[in-house]
């Protein structure tokens, strides 16, 4: 490991980069894990219970604390309402702080109430829209009470058949609902608007792509931004280009990281498309080098459904893949890349990226962890802790608040 670390140091020195700068960037890079990733979840066909899966918010936070303990870069936990609803938010906030955690983004649920059969914020019935708006407003109040500055909004709104609803009228209703919600945001709170090109609606989706979400944010105001879920795109979409566009428009609010093969598979981030993840971070790091203000306020969040794999270990694996992609992006020789680009050296430019991507950054990340007083191997550290076996004994199958039907 030490020898490989010195090789990375020497490579960076040749391109004029101090490895200590790279380490400093990695040390401040943080990833938010989702509460729902620690409970039982599944597909529309079946939920397979996992021994020891978290059953309530306190247990989810306890599990998230294990991820933070071995990685050192996951200090916040995203919440989902009503799945994580509690009576005393200050008590939960104090409990999280006791675990060396903070409560993060609040995610409203606008897709599971029976009233939302034909939509929520876009519904043709004003009463249903009012119900949905009230729910989001309550989530804003929760976020404010726990000192969170992010409300993350995803809609299942859309239609299944041509003629089912007037598409322009749906857009008008959605914008009107969002304007009501946005007007209730505290000054420093951000509304991140997610998009998804299909599912569960199959003919039209009210927020189907990044451009539609961008238009909505621009109509709302400065504190409305676009949320990019890496699993929410048609096959072959260049997500790195979307990221570049949003950075240039100063509207990239954050990410929900996961991976996919065909649709919204919610697989471990970087497990199928690691080079794509690297290219995404390459655009962000490039923007940072140009002092792009947006690149410094991105919320990096995981959104995954661990159906057949162990919950906590799967989350740690995702974190490691994301860290790896970011670390590799920091190694790109940007001077050499620019020279190749400006001289029309197509393959030379590609090889600059390839060289960084093919670098084994595990020794670099291990060094970062050692400096933080952590085990250099987070997976081994978690497995040897005995925590998974302990909670499997202590947590019996019972009522779950994961939110998934059948859980």
JSON list of N, CA and C in Angstrom, two decimals, residues 53-85:
[
{"chain": "A", "resi": 53, "resn": "UNK", "atom": "N", "xyz": [-32.53, -5.88, 9.87]},
{"chain": "A", "resi": 53, "resn": "UNK", "atom": "CA", "xyz": [-32.82, -4.62, 9.18]},
{"chain": "A", "resi": 53, "resn": "UNK", "atom": "C", "xyz": [-33.53, -3.66, 10.13]},
{"chain": "A", "resi": 54, "resn": "UNK", "atom": "N", "xyz": [-33.23, -2.38, 9.98]},
{"chain": "A", "resi": 54, "resn": "UNK", "atom": "CA", "xyz": [-33.80, -1.36, 10.87]},
{"chain": "A", "resi": 54, "resn": "UNK", "atom": "C", "xyz": [-35.32, -1.32, 10.75]},
{"chain": "A", "resi": 55, "resn": "UNK", "atom": "N", "xyz": [-35.99, -1.17, 11.90]},
{"chain": "A", "resi": 55, "resn": "UNK", "atom": "CA", "xyz": [-37.45, -1.17, 11.93]},
{"chain": "A", "resi": 55, "resn": "UNK", "atom": "C", "xyz": [-38.04, 0.20, 12.18]},
{"chain": "A", "resi": 56, "resn": "UNK", "atom": "N", "xyz": [-37.26, 1.13, 12.67]},
{"chain": "A", "resi": 56, "resn": "UNK", "atom": "CA", "xyz": [-37.76, 2.47, 12.94]},
{"chain": "A", "resi": 56, "resn": "UNK", "atom": "C", "xyz": [-36.62, 3.46, 12.77]},
{"chain": "A", "resi": 57, "resn": "UNK", "atom": "N", "xyz": [-36.91, 4.73, 12.94]},
{"chain": "A", "resi": 57, "resn": "UNK", "atom": "CA", "xyz": [-35.92, 5.77, 12.65]},
{"chain": "A", "resi": 57, "resn": "UNK", "atom": "C", "xyz": [-34.71, 5.68, 13.56]},
{"chain": "A", "resi": 58, "resn": "UNK", "atom": "N", "xyz": [-34.92, 5.39, 14.83]},
{"chain": "A", "resi": 58, "resn": "UNK", "atom": "CA", "xyz": [-33.78, 5.29, 15.74]},
{"chain": "A", "resi": 58, "resn": "UNK", "atom": "C", "xyz": [-32.83, 4.18, 15.29]},
{"chain": "A", "resi": 59, "resn": "UNK", "atom": "N", "xyz": [-33.37, 3.05, 14.87]},
{"chain": "A", "resi": 59, "resn": "UNK", "atom": "CA", "xyz": [-32.51, 1.97, 14.40]},
{"chain": "A", "resi": 59, "resn": "UNK", "atom": "C", "xyz": [-31.84, 2.33, 13.08]},
{"chain": "A", "resi": 60, "resn": "UNK", "atom": "N", "xyz": [-32.53, 3.04, 12.23]},
{"chain": "A", "resi": 60, "resn": "UNK", "atom": "CA", "xyz": [-31.91, 3.49, 10.97]},
{"chain": "A", "resi": 60, "resn": "UNK", "atom": "C", "xyz": [-30.72, 4.40, 11.27]},
{"chain": "A", "resi": 61, "resn": "UNK", "atom": "N", "xyz": [-30.89, 5.29, 12.23]},
{"chain": "A", "resi": 61, "resn": "UNK", "atom": "CA", "xyz": [-29.79, 6.19, 12.58]},
{"chain": "A", "resi": 61, "resn": "UNK", "atom": "C", "xyz": [-28.63, 5.42, 13.21]},
{"chain": "A", "resi": 62, "resn": "UNK", "atom": "N", "xyz": [-28.95, 4.43, 14.02]},
{"chain": "A", "resi": 62, "resn": "UNK", "atom": "CA", "xyz": [-27.89, 3.62, 14.62]},
{"chain": "A", "resi": 62, "resn": "UNK", "atom": "C", "xyz": [-27.08, 2.91, 13.53]},
{"chain": "A", "resi": 63, "resn": "UNK", "atom": "N", "xyz": [-27.78, 2.42, 12.51]},
{"chain": "A", "resi": 63, "resn": "UNK", "atom": "CA", "xyz": [-27.08, 1.75, 11.40]},
{"chain": "A", "resi": 63, "resn": "UNK", "atom": "C", "xyz": [-26.26, 2.75, 10.59]},
{"chain": "A", "resi": 64, "resn": "UNK", "atom": "N", "xyz": [-26.83, 3.92, 10.35]},
{"chain": "A", "resi": 64, "resn": "UNK", "atom": "CA", "xyz": [-26.09, 4.96, 9.62]},
{"chain": "A", "resi": 64, "resn": "UNK", "atom": "C", "xyz": [-24.83, 5.37, 10.37]},
{"chain": "A", "resi": 65, "resn": "UNK", "atom": "N", "xyz": [-24.89, 5.33, 11.69]},
{"chain": "A", "resi": 65, "resn": "UNK", "atom": "CA", "xyz": [-23.71, 5.68, 12.49]},
{"chain": "A", "resi": 65, "resn": "UNK", "atom": "C", "xyz": [-22.58, 4.69, 12.26]},
{"chain": "A", "resi": 66, "resn": "UNK", "atom": "N", "xyz": [-22.92, 3.44, 11.94]},
{"chain": "A", "resi": 66, "resn": "UNK", "atom": "CA", "xyz": [-21.89, 2.45, 11.63]},
{"chain": "A", "resi": 66, "resn": "UNK", "atom": "C", "xyz": [-21.18, 2.78, 10.32]},
{"chain": "A", "resi": 67, "resn": "UNK", "atom": "N", "xyz": [-21.95, 3.26, 9.35]},
{"chain": "A", "resi": 67, "resn": "UNK", "atom": "CA", "xyz": [-21.35, 3.66, 8.07]},
{"chain": "A", "resi": 67, "resn": "UNK", "atom": "C", "xyz": [-20.41, 4.84, 8.29]},
{"chain": "A", "resi": 68, "resn": "UNK", "atom": "N", "xyz": [-20.84, 5.80, 9.09]},
{"chain": "A", "resi": 68, "resn": "UNK", "atom": "CA", "xyz": [-19.99, 6.95, 9.39]},
{"chain": "A", "resi": 68, "resn": "UNK", "atom": "C", "xyz": [-18.76, 6.53, 10.19]},
{"chain": "A", "resi": 69, "resn": "UNK", "atom": "N", "xyz": [-18.93, 5.57, 11.08]},
{"chain": "A", "resi": 69, "resn": "UNK", "atom": "CA", "xyz": [-17.81, 5.13, 11.93]},
{"chain": "A", "resi": 69, "resn": "UNK", "atom": "C", "xyz": [-16.67, 4.56, 11.12]},
{"chain": "A", "resi": 70, "resn": "UNK", "atom": "N", "xyz": [-16.99, 3.81, 10.03]},
{"chain": "A", "resi": 70, "resn": "UNK", "atom": "CA", "xyz": [-15.92, 3.15, 9.28]},
{"chain": "A", "resi": 70, "resn": "UNK", "atom": "C", "xyz": [-15.48, 3.93, 8.04]},
{"chain": "A", "resi": 71, "resn": "UNK", "atom": "N", "xyz": [-16.31, 4.87, 7.57]},
{"chain": "A", "resi": 71, "resn": "UNK", "atom": "CA", "xyz": [-15.92, 5.64, 6.38]},
{"chain": "A", "resi": 71, "resn": "UNK", "atom": "C", "xyz": [-15.47, 7.06, 6.71]},
{"chain": "A", "resi": 72, "resn": "UNK", "atom": "N", "xyz": [-16.04, 7.64, 7.77]},
{"chain": "A", "resi": 72, "resn": "UNK", "atom": "CA", "xyz": [-15.68, 9.01, 8.15]},
{"chain": "A", "resi": 72, "resn": "UNK", "atom": "C", "xyz": [-16.18, 10.09, 7.22]},
{"chain": "A", "resi": 73, "resn": "UNK", "atom": "N", "xyz": [-17.05, 9.74, 6.26]},
{"chain": "A", "resi": 73, "resn": "UNK", "atom": "CA", "xyz": [-17.49, 10.76, 5.31]},
{"chain": "A", "resi": 73, "resn": "UNK", "atom": "C", "xyz": [-19.00, 10.78, 5.13]},
{"chain": "A", "resi": 74, "resn": "UNK", "atom": "N", "xyz": [-19.75, 10.20, 6.07]},
{"chain": "A", "resi": 74, "resn": "UNK", "atom": "CA", "xyz": [-21.21, 10.15, 5.95]},
{"chain": "A", "resi": 74, "resn": "UNK", "atom": "C", "xyz": [-21.87, 10.69, 7.22]},
{"chain": "A", "resi": 75, "resn": "UNK", "atom": "N", "xyz": [-21.71, 11.97, 7.49]},
{"chain": "A", "resi": 75, "resn": "UNK", "atom": "CA", "xyz": [-22.19, 12.51, 8.77]},
{"chain": "A", "resi": 75, "resn": "UNK", "atom": "C", "xyz": [-23.67, 12.85, 8.82]},
{"chain": "A", "resi": 76, "resn": "UNK", "atom": "N", "xyz": [-24.38, 12.79, 7.66]},
{"chain": "A", "resi": 76, "resn": "UNK", "atom": "CA", "xyz": [-25.79, 13.17, 7.65]},
{"chain": "A", "resi": 76, "resn": "UNK", "atom": "C", "xyz": [-26.66, 12.06, 7.10]},
{"chain": "A", "resi": 77, "resn": "UNK", "atom": "N", "xyz": [-27.92, 12.08, 7.50]},
{"chain": "A", "resi": 77, "resn": "UNK", "atom": "CA", "xyz": [-28.88, 11.05, 7.08]},
{"chain": "A", "resi": 77, "resn": "UNK", "atom": "C", "xyz": [-30.14, 11.73, 6.55]},
{"chain": "A", "resi": 78, "resn": "UNK", "atom": "N", "xyz": [-30.53, 11.37, 5.33]},
{"chain": "A", "resi": 78, "resn": "UNK", "atom": "CA", "xyz": [-31.75, 11.91, 4.73]},
{"chain": "A", "resi": 78, "resn": "UNK", "atom": "C", "xyz": [-32.97, 11.23, 5.33]},
{"chain": "A", "resi": 79, "resn": "UNK", "atom": "N", "xyz": [-34.06, 11.97, 5.44]},
{"chain": "A", "resi": 79, "resn": "UNK", "atom": "CA", "xyz": [-35.30, 11.47, 6.01]},
{"chain": "A", "resi": 79, "resn": "UNK", "atom": "C", "xyz": [-36.40, 11.40, 4.96]},
{"chain": "A", "resi": 80, "resn": "UNK", "atom": "N", "xyz": [-37.35, 10.50, 5.18]},
{"chain": "A", "resi": 80, "resn": "UNK", "atom": "CA", "xyz": [-38.50, 10.36, 4.29]},
{"chain": "A", "resi": 80, "resn": "UNK", "atom": "C", "xyz": [-39.75, 10.45, 5.15]},
{"chain": "A", "resi": 81, "resn": "UNK", "atom": "N", "xyz": [-40.64, 11.38, 4.77]},
{"chain": "A", "resi": 81, "resn": "UNK", "atom": "CA", "xyz": [-41.86, 11.60, 5.56]},
{"chain": "A", "resi": 81, "resn": "UNK", "atom": "C", "xyz": [-43.07, 11.17, 4.73]},
{"chain": "A", "resi": 82, "resn": "UNK", "atom": "N", "xyz": [-43.97, 10.29, 5.24]},
{"chain": "A", "resi": 82, "resn": "UNK", "atom": "CA", "xyz": [-44.16, 9.96, 6.66]},
{"chain": "A", "resi": 82, "resn": "UNK", "atom": "C", "xyz": [-43.41, 8.71, 7.15]},
{"chain": "A", "resi": 83, "resn": "UNK", "atom": "N", "xyz": [-42.61, 8.07, 6.33]},
{"chain": "A", "resi": 83, "resn": "UNK", "atom": "CA", "xyz": [-41.93, 6.85, 6.78]},
{"chain": "A", "resi": 83, "resn": "UNK", "atom": "C", "xyz": [-41.15, 7.07, 8.08]},
{"chain": "A", "resi": 84, "resn": "UNK", "atom": "N", "xyz": [-40.55, 8.26, 8.23]},
{"chain": "A", "resi": 84, "resn": "UNK", "atom": "CA", "xyz": [-39.72, 8.54, 9.40]},
{"chain": "A", "resi": 84, "resn": "UNK", "atom": "C", "xyz": [-40.39, 9.49, 10.39]},
{"chain": "A", "resi": 85, "resn": "UNK", "atom": "N", "xyz": [-41.68, 9.67, 10.27]},
{"chain": "A", "resi": 85, "resn": "UNK", "atom": "CA", "xyz": [-42.38, 10.62, 11.13]},
{"chain": "A", "resi": 85, "resn": "UNK", "atom": "C", "xyz": [-42.25, 10.24, 12.60]}
]
